[in-house]
mmCIF file of C-alpha atoms and ligand atoms in Angstrom:
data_model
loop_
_atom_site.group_PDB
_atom_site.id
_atom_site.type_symbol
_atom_site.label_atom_id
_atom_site.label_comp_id
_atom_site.label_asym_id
_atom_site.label_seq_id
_atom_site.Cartn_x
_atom_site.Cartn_y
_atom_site.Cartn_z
ATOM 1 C CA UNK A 1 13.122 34.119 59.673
ATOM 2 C CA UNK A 2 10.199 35.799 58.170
ATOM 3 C CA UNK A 3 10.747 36.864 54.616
ATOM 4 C CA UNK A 4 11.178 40.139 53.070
ATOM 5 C CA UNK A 5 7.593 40.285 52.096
ATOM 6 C CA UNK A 6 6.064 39.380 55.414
ATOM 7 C CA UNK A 7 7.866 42.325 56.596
ATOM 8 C CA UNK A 8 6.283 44.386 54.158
ATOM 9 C CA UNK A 9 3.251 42.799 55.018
ATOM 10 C CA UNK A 10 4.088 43.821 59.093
ATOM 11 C CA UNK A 11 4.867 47.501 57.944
ATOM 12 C CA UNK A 12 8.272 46.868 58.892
ATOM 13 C CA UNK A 13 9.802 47.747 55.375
ATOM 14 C CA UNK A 14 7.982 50.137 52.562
ATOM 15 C CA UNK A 15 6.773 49.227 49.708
ATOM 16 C CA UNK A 16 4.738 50.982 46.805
ATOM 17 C CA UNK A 17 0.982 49.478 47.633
ATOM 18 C CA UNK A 18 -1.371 49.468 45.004
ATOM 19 C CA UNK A 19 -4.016 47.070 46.715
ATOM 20 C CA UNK A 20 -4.585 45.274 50.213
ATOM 21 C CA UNK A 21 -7.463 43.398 51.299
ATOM 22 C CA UNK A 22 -7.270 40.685 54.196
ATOM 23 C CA UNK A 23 -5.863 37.867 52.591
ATOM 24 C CA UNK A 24 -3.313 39.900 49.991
ATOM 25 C CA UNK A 25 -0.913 42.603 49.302
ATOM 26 C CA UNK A 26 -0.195 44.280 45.739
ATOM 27 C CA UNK A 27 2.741 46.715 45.378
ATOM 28 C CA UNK A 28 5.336 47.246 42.799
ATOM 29 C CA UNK A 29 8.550 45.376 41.815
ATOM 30 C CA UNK A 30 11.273 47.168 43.145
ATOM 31 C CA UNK A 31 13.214 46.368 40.128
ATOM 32 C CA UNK A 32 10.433 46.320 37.097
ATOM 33 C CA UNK A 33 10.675 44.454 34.378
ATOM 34 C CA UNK A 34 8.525 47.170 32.572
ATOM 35 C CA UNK A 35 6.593 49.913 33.581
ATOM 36 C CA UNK A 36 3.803 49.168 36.243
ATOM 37 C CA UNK A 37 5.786 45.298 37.045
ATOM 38 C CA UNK A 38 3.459 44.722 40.383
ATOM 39 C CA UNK A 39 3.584 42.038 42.789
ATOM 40 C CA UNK A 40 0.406 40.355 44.078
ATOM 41 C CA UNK A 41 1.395 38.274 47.385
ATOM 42 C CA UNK A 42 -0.651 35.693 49.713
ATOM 43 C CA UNK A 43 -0.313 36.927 52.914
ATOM 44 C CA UNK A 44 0.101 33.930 54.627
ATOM 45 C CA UNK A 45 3.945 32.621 54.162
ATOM 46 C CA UNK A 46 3.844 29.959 51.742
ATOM 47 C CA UNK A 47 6.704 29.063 49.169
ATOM 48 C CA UNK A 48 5.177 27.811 46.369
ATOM 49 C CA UNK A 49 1.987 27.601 44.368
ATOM 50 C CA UNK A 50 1.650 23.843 45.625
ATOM 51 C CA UNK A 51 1.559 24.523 48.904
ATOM 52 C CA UNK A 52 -1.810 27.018 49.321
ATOM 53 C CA UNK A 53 -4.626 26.382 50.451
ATOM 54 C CA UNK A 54 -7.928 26.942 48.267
ATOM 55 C CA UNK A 55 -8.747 30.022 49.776
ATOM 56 C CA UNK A 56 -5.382 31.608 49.559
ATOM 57 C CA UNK A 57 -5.457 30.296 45.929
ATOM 58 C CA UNK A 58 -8.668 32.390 45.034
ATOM 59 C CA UNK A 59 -7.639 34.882 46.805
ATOM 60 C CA UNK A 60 -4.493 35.430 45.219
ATOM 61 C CA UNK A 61 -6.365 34.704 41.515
ATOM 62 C CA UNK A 62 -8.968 37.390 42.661
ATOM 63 C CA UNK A 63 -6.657 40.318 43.124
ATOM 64 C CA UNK A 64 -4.106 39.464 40.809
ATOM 65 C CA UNK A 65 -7.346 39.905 38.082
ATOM 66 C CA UNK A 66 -8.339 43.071 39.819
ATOM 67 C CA UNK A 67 -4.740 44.125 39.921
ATOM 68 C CA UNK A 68 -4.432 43.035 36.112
ATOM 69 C CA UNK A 69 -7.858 45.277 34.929
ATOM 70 C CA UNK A 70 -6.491 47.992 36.827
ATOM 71 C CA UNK A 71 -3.305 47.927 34.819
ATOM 72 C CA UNK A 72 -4.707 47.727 31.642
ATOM 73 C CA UNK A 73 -6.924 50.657 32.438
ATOM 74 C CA UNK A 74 -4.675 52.954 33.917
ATOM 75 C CA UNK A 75 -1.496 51.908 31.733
ATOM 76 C CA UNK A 76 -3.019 50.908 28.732
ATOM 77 C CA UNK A 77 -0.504 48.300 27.563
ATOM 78 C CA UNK A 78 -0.622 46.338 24.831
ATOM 79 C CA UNK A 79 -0.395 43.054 26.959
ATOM 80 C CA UNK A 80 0.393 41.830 30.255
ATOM 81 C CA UNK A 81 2.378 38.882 31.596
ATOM 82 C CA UNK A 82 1.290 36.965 34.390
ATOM 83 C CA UNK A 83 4.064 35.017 36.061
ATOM 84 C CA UNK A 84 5.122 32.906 38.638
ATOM 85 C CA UNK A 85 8.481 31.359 39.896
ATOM 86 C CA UNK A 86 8.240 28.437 42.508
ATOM 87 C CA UNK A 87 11.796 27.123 43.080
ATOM 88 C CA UNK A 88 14.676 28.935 42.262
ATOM 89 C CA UNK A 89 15.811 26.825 39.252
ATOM 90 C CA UNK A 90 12.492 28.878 38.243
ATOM 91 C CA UNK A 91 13.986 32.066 38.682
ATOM 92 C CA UNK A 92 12.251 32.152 42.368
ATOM 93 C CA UNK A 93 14.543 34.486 44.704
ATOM 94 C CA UNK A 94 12.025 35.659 47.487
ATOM 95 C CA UNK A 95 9.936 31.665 48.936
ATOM 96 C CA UNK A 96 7.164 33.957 49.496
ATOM 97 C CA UNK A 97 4.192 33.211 47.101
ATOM 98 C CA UNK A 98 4.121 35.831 44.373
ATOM 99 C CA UNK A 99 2.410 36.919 40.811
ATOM 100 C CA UNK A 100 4.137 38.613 38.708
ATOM 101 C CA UNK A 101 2.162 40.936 36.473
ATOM 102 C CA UNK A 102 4.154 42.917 34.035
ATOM 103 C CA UNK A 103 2.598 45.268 31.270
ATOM 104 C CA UNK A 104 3.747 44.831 28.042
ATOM 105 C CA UNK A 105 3.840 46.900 24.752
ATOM 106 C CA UNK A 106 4.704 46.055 20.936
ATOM 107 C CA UNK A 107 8.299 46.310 20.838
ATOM 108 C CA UNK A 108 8.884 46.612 24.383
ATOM 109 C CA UNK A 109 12.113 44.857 24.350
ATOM 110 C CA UNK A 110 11.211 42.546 27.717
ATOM 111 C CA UNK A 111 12.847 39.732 26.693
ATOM 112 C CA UNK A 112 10.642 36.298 27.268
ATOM 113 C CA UNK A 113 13.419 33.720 28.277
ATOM 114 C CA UNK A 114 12.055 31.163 27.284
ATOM 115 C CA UNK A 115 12.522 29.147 23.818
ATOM 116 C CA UNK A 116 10.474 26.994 21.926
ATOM 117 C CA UNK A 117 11.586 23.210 21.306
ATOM 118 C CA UNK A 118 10.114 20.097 19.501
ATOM 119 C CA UNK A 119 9.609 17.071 21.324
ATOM 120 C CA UNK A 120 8.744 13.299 19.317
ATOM 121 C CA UNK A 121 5.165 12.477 19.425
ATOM 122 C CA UNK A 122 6.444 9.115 21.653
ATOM 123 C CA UNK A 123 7.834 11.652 24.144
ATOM 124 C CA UNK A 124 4.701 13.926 24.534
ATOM 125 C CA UNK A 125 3.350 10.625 25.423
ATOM 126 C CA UNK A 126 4.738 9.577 27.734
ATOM 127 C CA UNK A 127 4.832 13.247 29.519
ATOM 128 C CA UNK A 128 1.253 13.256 29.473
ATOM 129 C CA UNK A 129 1.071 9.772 31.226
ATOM 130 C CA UNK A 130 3.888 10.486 33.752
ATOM 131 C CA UNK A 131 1.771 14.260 34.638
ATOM 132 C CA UNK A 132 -1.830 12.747 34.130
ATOM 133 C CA UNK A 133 -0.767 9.548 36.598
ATOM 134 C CA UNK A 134 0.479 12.109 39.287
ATOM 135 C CA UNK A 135 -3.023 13.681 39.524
HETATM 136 P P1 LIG B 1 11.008 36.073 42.124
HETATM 137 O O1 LIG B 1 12.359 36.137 41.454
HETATM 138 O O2 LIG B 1 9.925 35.486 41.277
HETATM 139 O O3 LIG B 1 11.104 35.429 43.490
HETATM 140 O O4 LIG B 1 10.574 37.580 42.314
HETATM 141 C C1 LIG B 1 10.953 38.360 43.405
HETATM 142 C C2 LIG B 1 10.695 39.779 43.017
HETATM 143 O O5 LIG B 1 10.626 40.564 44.185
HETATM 144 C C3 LIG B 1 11.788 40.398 42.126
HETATM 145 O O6 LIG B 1 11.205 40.814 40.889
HETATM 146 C C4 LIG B 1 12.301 41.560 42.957
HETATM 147 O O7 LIG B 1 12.630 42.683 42.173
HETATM 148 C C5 LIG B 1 11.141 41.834 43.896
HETATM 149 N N1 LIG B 1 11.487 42.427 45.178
HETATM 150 C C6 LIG B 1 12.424 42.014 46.054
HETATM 151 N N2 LIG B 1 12.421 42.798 47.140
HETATM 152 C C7 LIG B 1 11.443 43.734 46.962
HETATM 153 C C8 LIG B 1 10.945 44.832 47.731
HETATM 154 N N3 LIG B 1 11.455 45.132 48.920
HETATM 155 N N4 LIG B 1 9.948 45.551 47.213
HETATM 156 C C9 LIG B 1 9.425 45.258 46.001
HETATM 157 N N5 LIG B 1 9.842 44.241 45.239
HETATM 158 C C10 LIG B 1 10.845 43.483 45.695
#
């Protein structure tokens, strides 16, 4: 079944478009995290990050920069967040690819869920050979 964003992409559902070209679609978040929270999609149906191609990936990199300097023209904000769930222990609810990009301002009360740890020096290790042997 073709997802929700693929019927976007087919005109079969709105959506608030900001940018299309022939490889991608940019419209906003139906439920923003802040102000201006757009979505930059691949449109090809792919999941995940892993799983496009090199042109989809510079293609999706391309506009959500575009998208990103439009933003910060037009809105202003102080920062913006670029994210990106693949999986849904990530937080990923539509397996479409997606980028986040979500304005931010000092103070804006988005809260960033994530939380810093310490790790031991033997650990970090051993991450970095476990990640840099996958490669
Ligand atoms: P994720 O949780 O990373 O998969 O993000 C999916 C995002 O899609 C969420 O932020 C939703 O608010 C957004 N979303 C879902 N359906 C629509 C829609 N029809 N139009 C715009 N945004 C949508």
């Amino acid at each position: 079944m073709a997802t929700i964003f693929t019927r976007i992409i087919n005109g079969e559902i709105p959506a608030l478009k900001v940018y299309e070209d022939a490889d991608t679609l940019a419209f906003l978040d139906i439920a923003p995290a802040s102000p201006g929270h757009t979505l930059v999609i691949c449109k090809n149906e792919v999941a995940t990050l892993m799983e496009l191609s090199d042109a989809q990936l510079l293609a999706t990199a391309r506009t959500t920069q575009r998208v990103a300097a439009a933003l910060q023209k037009a809105l202003q904000p102080d920062g913006i967040n670029i994210m990106q769930n693949n999986g849904s222990a990530a937080g990923q609810t539509v397996f479409h690819y997606h980028v986040h990009l979500i304005p931010r301002w000092n103070d804006d009360g988005v809260i960033q869920f994530w939380q810093h740890k310490s790790m031991s020096q033997a650990d970090f290790a051993e991450m970095v050979a476990k990640i840099s042997q996958a490669l």
